[in-house]
Coordinates of C-alpha atoms (C1' of nucleotides) in Angstrom, one line a residue:
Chain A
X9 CA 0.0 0.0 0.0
X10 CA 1.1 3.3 -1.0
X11 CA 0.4 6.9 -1.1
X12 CA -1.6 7.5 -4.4
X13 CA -1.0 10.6 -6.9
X14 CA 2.0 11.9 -5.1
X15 CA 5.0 13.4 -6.5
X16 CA 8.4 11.5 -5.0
X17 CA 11.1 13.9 -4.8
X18 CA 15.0 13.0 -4.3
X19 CA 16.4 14.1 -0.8
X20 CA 19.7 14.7 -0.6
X21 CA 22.0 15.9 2.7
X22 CA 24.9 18.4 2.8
X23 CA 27.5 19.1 4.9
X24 CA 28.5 22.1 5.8
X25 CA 32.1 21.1 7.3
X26 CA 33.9 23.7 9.5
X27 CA 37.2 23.7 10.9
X28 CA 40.0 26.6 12.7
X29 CA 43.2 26.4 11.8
X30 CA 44.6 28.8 14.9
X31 CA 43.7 31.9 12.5
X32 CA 41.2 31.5 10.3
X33 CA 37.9 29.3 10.0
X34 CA 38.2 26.5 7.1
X35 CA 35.0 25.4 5.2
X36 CA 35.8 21.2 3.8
X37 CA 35.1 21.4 0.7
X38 CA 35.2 18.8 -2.2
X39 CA 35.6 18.7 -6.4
X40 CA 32.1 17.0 -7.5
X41 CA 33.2 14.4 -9.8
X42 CA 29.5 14.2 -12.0
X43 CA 27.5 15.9 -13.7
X44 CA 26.1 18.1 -13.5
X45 CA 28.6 21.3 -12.8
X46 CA 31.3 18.7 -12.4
X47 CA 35.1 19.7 -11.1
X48 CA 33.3 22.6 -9.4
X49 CA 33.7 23.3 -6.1
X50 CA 30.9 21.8 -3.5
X51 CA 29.7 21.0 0.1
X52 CA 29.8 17.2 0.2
X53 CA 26.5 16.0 0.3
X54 CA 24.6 12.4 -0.9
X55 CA 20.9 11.5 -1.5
X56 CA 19.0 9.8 1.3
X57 CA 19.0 6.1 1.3
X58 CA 15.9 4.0 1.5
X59 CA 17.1 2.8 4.7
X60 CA 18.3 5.6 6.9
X61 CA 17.3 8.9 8.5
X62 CA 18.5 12.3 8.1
X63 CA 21.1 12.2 10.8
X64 CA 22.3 8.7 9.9
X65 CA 22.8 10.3 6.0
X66 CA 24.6 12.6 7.4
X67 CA 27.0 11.0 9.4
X68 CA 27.5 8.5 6.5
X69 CA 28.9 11.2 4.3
X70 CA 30.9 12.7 6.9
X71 CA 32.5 10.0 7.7
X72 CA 32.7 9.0 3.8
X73 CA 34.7 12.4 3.5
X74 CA 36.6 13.0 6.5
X75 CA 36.9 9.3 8.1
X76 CA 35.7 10.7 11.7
X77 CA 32.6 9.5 13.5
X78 CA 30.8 11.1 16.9
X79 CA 31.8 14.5 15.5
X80 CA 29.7 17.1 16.5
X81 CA 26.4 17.9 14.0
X82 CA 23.2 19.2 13.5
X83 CA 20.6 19.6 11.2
X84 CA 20.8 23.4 10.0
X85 CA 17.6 23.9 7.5
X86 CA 16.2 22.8 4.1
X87 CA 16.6 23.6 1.2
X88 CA 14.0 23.5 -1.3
X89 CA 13.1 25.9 -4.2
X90 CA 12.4 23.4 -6.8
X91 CA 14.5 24.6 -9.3
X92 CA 18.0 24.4 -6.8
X93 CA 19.5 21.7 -8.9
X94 CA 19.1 21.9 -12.6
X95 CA 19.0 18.1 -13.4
X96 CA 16.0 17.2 -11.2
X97 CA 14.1 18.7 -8.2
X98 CA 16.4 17.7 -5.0
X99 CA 15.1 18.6 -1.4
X100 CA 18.7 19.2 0.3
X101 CA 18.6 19.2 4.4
X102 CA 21.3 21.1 5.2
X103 CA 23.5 20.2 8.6
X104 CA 26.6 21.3 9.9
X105 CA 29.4 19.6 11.4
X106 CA 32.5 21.3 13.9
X107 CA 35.7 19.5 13.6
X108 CA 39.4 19.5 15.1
X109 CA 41.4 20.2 11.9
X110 CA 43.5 18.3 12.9
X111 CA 41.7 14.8 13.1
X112 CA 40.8 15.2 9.5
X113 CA 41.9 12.6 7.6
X114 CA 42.9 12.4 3.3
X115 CA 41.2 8.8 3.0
X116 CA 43.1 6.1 1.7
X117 CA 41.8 7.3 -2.1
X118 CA 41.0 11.0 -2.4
X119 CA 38.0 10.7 -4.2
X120 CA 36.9 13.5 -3.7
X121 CA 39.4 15.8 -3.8
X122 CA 38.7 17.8 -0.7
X123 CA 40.8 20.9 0.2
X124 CA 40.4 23.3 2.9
X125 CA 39.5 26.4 2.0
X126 CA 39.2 30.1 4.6
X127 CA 35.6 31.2 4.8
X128 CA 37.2 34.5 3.7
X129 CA 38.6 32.9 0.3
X130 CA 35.7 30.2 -0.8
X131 CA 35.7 29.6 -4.4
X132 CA 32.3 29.9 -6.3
X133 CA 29.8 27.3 -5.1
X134 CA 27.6 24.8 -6.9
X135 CA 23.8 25.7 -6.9
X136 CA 22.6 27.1 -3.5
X137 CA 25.9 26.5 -1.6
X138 CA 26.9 29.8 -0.7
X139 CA 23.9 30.9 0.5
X140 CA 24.0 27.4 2.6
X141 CA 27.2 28.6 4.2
X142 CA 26.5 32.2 5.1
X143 CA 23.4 31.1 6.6
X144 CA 25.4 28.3 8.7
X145 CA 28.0 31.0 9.4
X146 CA 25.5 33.1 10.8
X147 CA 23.6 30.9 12.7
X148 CA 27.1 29.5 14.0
X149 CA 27.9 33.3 15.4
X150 CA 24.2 33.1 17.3
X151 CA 24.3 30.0 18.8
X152 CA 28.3 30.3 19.8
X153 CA 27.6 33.2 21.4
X154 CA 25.4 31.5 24.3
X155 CA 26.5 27.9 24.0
X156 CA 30.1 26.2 24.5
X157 CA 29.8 24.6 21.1
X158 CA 32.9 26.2 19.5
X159 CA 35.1 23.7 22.0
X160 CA 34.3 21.5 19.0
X161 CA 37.1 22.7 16.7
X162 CA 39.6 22.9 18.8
X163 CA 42.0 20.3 19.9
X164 CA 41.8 18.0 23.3
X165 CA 44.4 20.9 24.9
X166 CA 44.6 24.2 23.8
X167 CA 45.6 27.6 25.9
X168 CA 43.3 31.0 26.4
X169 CA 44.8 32.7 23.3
X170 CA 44.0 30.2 21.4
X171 CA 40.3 30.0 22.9
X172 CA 40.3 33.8 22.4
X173 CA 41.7 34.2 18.9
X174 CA 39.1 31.4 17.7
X175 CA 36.2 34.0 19.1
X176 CA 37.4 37.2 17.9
X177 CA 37.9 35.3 14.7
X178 CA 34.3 34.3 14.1
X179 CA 33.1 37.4 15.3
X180 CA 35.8 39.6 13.4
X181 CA 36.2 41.6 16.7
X182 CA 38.5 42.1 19.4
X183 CA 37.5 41.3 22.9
X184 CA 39.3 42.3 26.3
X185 CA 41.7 39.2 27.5
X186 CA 41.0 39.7 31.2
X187 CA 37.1 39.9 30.8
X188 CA 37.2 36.8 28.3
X189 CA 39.6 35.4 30.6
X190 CA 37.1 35.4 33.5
X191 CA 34.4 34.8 31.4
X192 CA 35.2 31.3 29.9
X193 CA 36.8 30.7 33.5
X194 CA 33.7 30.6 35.3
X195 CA 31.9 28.2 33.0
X196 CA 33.7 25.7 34.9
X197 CA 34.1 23.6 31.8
X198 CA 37.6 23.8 31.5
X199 CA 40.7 22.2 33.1
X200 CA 44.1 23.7 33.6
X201 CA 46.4 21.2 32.4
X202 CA 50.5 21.5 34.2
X203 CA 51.9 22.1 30.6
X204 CA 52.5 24.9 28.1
X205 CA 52.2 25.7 24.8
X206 CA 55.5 27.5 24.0
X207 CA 55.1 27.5 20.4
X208 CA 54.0 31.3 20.2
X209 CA 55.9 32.8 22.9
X210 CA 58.9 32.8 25.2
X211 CA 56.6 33.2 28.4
X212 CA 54.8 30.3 27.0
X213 CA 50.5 29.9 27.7
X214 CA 49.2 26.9 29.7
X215 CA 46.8 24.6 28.4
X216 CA 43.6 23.6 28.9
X217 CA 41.4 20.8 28.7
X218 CA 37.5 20.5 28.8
X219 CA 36.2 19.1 31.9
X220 CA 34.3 16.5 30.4
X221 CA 32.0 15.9 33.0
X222 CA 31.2 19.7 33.6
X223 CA 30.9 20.0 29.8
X224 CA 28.1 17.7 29.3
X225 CA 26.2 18.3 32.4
X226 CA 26.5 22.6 31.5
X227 CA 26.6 22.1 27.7
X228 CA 23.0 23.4 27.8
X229 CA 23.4 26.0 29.7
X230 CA 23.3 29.7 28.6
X231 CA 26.7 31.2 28.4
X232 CA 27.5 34.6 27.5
X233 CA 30.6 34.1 25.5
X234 CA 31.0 37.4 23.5
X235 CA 29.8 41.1 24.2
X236 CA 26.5 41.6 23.8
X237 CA 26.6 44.0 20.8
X238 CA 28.8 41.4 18.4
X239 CA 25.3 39.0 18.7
X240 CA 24.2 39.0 15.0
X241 CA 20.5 40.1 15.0
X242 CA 18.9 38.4 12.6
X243 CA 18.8 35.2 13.8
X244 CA 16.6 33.0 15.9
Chain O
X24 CA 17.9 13.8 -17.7
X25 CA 17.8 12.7 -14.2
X26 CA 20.0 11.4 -11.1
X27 CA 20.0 7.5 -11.6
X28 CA 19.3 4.8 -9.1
X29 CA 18.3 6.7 -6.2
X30 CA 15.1 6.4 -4.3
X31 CA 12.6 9.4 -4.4
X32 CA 10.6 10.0 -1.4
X33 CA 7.5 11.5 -0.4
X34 CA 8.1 14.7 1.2
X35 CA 5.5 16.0 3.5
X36 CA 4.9 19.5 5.6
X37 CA 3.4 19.7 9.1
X38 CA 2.2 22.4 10.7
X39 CA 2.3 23.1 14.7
X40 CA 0.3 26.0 15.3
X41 CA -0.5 27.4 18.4
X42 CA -2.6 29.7 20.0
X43 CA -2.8 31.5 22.9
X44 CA -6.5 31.7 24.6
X45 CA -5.4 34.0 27.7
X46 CA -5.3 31.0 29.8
X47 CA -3.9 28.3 28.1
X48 CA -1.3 27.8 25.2
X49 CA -3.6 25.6 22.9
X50 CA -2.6 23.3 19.3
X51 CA -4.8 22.9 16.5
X52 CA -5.4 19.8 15.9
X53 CA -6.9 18.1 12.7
X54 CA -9.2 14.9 12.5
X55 CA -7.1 12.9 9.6
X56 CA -10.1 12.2 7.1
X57 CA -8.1 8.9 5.4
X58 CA -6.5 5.7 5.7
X59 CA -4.4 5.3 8.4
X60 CA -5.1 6.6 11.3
X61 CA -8.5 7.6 9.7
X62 CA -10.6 10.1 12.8
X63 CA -7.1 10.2 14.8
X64 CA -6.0 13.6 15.7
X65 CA -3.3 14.7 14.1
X66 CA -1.1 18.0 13.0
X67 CA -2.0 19.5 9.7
X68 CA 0.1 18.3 7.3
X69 CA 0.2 17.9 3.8
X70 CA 2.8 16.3 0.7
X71 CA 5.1 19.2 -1.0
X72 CA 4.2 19.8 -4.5
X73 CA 6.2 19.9 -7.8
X74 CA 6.1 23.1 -8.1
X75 CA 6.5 24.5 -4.5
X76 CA 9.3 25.3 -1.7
X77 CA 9.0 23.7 1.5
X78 CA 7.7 27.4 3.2
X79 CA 5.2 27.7 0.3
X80 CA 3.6 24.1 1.4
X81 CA 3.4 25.0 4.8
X82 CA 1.9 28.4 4.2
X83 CA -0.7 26.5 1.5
X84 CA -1.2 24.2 4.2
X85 CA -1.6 26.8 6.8
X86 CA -4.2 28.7 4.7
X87 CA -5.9 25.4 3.6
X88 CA -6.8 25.1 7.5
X89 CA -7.0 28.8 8.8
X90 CA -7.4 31.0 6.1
X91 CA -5.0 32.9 7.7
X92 CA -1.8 34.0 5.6
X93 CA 1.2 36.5 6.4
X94 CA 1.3 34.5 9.5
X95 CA 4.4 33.8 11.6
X96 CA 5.7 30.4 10.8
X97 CA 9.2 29.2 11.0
X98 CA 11.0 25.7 9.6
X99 CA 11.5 23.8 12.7
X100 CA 12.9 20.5 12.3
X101 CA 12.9 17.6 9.7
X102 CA 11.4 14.3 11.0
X103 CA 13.0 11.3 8.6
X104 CA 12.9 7.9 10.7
X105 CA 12.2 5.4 7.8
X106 CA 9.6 3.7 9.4
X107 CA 7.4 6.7 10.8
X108 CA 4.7 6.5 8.3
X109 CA 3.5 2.9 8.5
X110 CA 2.4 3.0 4.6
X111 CA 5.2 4.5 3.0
X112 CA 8.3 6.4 4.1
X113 CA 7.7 10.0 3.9
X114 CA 10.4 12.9 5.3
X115 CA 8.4 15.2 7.4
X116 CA 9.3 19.0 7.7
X117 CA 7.4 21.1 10.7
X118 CA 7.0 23.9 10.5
X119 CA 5.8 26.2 14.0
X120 CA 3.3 28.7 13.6
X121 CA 1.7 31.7 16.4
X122 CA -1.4 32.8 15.2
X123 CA -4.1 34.9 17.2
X124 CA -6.4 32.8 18.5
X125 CA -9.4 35.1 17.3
X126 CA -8.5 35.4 13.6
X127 CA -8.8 31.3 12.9
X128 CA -12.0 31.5 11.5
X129 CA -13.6 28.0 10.8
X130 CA -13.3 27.4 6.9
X131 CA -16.7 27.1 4.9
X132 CA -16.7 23.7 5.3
X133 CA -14.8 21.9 7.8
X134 CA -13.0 19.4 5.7
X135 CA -10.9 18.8 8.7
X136 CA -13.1 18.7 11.7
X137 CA -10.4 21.1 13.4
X138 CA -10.1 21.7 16.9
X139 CA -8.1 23.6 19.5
X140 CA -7.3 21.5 22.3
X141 CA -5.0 22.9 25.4
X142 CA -1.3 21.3 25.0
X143 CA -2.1 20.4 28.2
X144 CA -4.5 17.8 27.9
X145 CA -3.9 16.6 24.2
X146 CA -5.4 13.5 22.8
X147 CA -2.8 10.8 21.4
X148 CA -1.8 12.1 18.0
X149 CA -0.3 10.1 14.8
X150 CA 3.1 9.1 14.0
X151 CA 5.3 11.4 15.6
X152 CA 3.1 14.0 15.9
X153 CA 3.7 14.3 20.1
X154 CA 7.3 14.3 19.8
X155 CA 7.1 17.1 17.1
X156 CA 4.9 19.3 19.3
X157 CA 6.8 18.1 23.0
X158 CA 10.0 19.4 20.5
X159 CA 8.2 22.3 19.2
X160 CA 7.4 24.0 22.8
X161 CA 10.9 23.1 23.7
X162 CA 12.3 25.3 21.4
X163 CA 9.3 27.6 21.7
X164 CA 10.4 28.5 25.3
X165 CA 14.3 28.7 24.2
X166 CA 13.7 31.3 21.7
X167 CA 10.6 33.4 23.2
X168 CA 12.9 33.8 26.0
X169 CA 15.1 36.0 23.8
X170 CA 12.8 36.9 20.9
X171 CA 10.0 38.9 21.3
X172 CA 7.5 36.7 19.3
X173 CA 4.9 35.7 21.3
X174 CA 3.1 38.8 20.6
X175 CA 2.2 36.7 17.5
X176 CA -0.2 35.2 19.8
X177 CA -2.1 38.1 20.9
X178 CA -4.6 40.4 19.2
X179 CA -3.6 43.6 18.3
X180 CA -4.4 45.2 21.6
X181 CA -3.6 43.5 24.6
X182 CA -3.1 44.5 28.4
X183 CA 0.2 43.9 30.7
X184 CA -1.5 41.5 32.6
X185 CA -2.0 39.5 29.7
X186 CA 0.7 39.6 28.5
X187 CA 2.7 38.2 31.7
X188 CA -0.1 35.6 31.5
X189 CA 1.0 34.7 28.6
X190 CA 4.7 34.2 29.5
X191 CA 3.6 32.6 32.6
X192 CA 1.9 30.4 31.1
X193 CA 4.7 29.3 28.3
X194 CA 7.3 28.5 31.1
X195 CA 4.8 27.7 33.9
X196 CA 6.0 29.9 36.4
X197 CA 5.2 33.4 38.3
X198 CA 7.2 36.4 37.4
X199 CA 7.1 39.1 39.5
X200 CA 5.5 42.0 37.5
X201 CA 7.1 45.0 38.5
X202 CA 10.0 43.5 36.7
X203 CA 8.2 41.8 33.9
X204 CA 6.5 45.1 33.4
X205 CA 9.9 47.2 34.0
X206 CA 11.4 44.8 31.2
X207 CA 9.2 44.7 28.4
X208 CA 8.7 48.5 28.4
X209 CA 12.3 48.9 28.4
X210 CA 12.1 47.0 24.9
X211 CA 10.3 50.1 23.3
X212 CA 8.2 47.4 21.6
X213 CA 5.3 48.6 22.8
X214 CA 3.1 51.6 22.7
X215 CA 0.4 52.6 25.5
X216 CA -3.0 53.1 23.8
X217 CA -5.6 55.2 25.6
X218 CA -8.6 52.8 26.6
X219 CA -8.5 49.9 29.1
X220 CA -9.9 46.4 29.4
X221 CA -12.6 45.9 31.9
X222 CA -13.4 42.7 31.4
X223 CA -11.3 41.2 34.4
X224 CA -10.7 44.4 36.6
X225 CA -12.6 47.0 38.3
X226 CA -9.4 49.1 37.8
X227 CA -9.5 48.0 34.3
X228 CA -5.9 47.6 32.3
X229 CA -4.2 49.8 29.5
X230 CA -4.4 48.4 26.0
X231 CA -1.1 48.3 24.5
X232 CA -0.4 47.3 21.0
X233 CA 3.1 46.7 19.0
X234 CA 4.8 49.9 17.9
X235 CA 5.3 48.1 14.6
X236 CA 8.8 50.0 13.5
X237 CA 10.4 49.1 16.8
X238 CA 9.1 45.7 16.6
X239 CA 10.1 45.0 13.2
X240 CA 13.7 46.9 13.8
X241 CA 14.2 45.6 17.1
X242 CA 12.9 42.1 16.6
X243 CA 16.1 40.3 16.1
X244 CA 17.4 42.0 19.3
X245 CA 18.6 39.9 22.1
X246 CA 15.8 40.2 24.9
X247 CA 15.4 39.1 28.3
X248 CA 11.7 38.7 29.2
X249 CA 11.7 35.9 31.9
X250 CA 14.3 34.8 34.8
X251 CA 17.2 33.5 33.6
X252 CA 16.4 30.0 35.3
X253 CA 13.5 29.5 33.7
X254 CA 14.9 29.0 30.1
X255 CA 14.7 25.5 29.3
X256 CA 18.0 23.4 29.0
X257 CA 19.2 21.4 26.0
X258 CA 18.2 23.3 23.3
X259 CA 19.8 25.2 20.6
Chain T
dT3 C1' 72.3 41.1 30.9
dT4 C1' 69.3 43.2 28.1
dT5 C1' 65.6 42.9 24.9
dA6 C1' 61.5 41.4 23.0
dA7 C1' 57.2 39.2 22.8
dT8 C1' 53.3 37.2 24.6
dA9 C1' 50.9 35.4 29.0
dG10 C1' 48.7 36.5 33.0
dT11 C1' 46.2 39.1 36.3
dG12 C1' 42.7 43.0 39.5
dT13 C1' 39.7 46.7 40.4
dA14 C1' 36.4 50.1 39.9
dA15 C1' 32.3 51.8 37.5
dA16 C1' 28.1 51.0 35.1
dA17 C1' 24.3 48.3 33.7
dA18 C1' 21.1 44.7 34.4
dA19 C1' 18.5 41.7 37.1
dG20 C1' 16.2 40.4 41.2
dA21 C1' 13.7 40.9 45.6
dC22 C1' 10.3 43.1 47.8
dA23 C1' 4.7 45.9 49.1
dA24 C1' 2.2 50.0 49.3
dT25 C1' -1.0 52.9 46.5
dT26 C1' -4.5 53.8 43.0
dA27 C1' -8.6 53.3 40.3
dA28 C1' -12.9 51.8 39.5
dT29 C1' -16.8 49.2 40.5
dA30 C1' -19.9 46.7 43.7
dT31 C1' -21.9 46.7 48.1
dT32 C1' -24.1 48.4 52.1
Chain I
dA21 C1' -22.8 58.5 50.3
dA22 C1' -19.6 55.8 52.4
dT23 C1' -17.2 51.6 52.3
dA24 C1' -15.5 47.3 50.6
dT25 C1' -13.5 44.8 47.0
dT26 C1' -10.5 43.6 43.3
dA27 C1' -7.0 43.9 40.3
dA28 C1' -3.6 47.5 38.1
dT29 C1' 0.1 50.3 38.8
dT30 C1' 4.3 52.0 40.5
dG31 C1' 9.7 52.6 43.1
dT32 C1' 13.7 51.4 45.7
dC33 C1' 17.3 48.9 47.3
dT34 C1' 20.5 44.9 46.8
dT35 C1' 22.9 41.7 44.2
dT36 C1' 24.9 40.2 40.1
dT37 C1' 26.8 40.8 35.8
dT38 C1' 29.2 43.3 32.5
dT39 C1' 32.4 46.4 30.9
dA40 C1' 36.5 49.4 30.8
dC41 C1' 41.0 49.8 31.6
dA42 C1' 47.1 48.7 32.3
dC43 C1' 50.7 46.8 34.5
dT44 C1' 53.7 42.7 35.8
dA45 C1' 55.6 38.0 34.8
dT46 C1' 58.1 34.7 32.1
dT47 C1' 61.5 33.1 29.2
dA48 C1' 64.0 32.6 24.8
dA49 C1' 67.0 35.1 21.9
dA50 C1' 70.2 38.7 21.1

DNA sequence: TTTAATAGTGTAAAAAAGACAATTAATATT
DNA sequence: AATATTAATTGTCTTTTTTACACTATTAAA
C-alpha cells in the first residue's frame, strides 16, 4: 500500500564542514566528480537512502569524507526551491558539522578531492551553496555566542589565546583578555592542564582541557561568550 | 535527464500552530479524514508539490486550514525515521506557527473537523506528531525567552496583565510584575494606547499594542523577558 | 644582561536583574 | 454617600553581571 497521486522527490544531505586552523575558519570542501557542474567546487552531500534517516545520511557522508565519527552535528535547514538543482528537483537538508582540523583525515583514495579552504577565500559554489554557508555562518555566530559549542574545533588541549583568537575570529572583533579570561573561566568547563604551549611565545601559555563531566552536564546552559553587541540580530 | 538509481521519497509538511486563549497555550489539531489513522487527531500536514518550496507548502497548508496568511511560521525540524509513516516512508518538515487565537475562522466547510485542544490535555496524535509538538514547545520557550515573538499570539491590543499571563503560562511559572513590566517596556516594543480592558478588573488595564517599526527593527534583538532559570536546557 | 614578545592578572564603575509591598482606580456593596 | 472589593500600577534597594582599563611575569633570543 502506498500513497496514491503523489509526487516523490530526491532528498539529498549536505554538509557544511567547519574547521580553525589557529587563524582562520576552514570550510571542507570537495571537487564533485559528476555531472552536472562537475570539477566545481561543492559542500559534500549524498541522497537519502531507503534505509536511513537524516542524521544517519549525514553522518554517513561525513564519515565517507573526513573518516571521523561522533563528531559534533546538526541539522541546520532545508533547502528546497524546486529549481536548486538543474538536473532534477532535490530537497537538500542542510547540517553542519565542527571538527578538530587536525583529526581530519585524506582517505586512503582522495576521491573527492577535498581541500580546505578560509571562509574569507571560498571559491564559487555549486547551486545554492553559498547561500548554505552564510546562513550556517550566521547561525554558528548566534548560537556560539550562548552555548560552548565552539570547544568542537579545537584540539583535546589548547591555551586562552588560542580559545580567544578562535572567538574574535568568528566574530571579526577584538575582545578584552582579562574579561574573556574570566568569562570562559567561570563556566567551569575547562581544566588547567600543568603544561604549556611555547610554540608562540617565550613566556609560553598553559593549556587547557575540557572538563568532560562539567561540559556535558552545563553544555546546555546559557553562556555569555562574546559582548552583547557582536550577537548578530537576525537570527533565531 | 535525471539522477540514476536513487530512491525518491515523499516529502511532506506539518504544521504546529498554536494559539494563545489568555489561559492556556492551545494546538490545533486536525481529525485525519483517510487511511491510516483515519478520525485520529493529528497535525495538519500535507505532501510538497512539484512546483512548490517547503515554506510555500506549509503556508498552503496553513491557509488550507486557517485561512490565515502572512502568519508567523518558521521551519523547525525535519522528522526522517524510515519507518514513521507505517504505509510509506515519507520525510516530514514542521514547520511552528503563532497565530491569534481570534483570527482562525472555521473554513466554509470543515474538511478537517479542526479543533483547538490545550497542549495540556492533548489526545494521542499520529506518527510522531507528540514528539514534534513536545519538540516544538521546547524550542518555543528557548527562543521566546530572547525573541519577542509571542506577541504573534495576541490580538492587536492586549493589556500587561496579559501579557505576563501569557509568558507565565509558556514557562509555567510566576514572574514578579514590576520587573516583567519594567522589562518589556524597556524593549520600546510597545506603545500605550488610551482605553482599558474591563473585562477582568474593576481598575481595568491599558491596551497596548506593537509599535510596529520598533518591533520589526528591534525584533532580532537579544531580549530578556523571563528569569534567567527559567529558560529551558538542552536546546539550541 | 638586556631585549622582545606574549601570557597572566585586579579593580572600579556601570548596567542589568532580582527581591520586595504600598497605593491607585474603578466598580460593587451596604 | 460611604465603604468594601478587586486587580492594576508603581519605586527602591540589593545583588549580580558586564564592561572598561594597564601593568607585571616569564623566558627565549640577542
Amino acid at each position: 500500500m502506498k500513497y496514491s497521486n503523489q509526487t516523490r522527490l530526491l532528498v539529498a544531505v549536505d554538509c557544511i564542514i567547519f574547521g580553525f586552523d589557529g587563524t582562520d575558519y576552514k570550510l571542507l570542501l570537495i571537487q564533485r566528480g559528476f555531472a552536472p557542474e562537475k570539477e566545481k567546487w561543492s559542500l559534500m552531500g549524498g541522497f537519502v537512502q531507503p534505509d536511513e534517516s537524516l542524521d544517519e545520511a549525514a553522518e554517513r557522508i561525513l564519515k565517507q569524507l573526513t573518516g571521523l565519527h561522533d563528531v559534533y552535528m546538526e541539522e541546520m535547514q532545508a533547502f528546497s526551491q524546486p529549481d536548486r538543482d538543474p538536473i532534477e528537483r532535490v530537497i537538500a537538508v542542510a547540517y553542519v558539522a565542527l571538527i578538530d582540523i587536525e583529526k581530519y583525515q585524506t582517505q586512503i583514495n582522495d576521491d573527492f578531492h577535498a581541500r580546505w579552504y578560509s571562509i574569507k577565500e571560498l571559491p564559487n559554489l555549486i547551486f545554492d551553496h553559498k547561500e548554505m554557508v552564510e546562513i550556517a555562518l550566521t547561525k554558528l555566530r548566534y548560537k556560539a555566542a550562548f552555548h560552548p559549542i565552539l570547544f568542537e574545533l579545537l584540539p583535546e588541549k589548547f591555551t586562552l589565546p588560542q580559545l580567544q583568537a578562535m572567538y574574535e575570529g568568528l566574530y571579526d572583533t577584538k575582545i578584552d583578555k582579562r574579561n574573556f579570561t574570566r568569562k570562559v573561566l567561570s563556566t567551569k568547563l575547562l581544566k588547567k592542564e600543568n603544561d604549556k604551549d611555547k610554540s608562540s611565545s617565550k613566556k609560553g601559555a598553559f593549556y587547557y582541557s575540557l572538563d568532560e563531566d562539567h561540559y556535558k552536564e552545563n553544555f546546555t546552559n546559557i553562556h555569555n561568550f562574546i559582548p552583547r553587541n557582536e550577537i548578530p540580530a537576525g537570527v533565531e
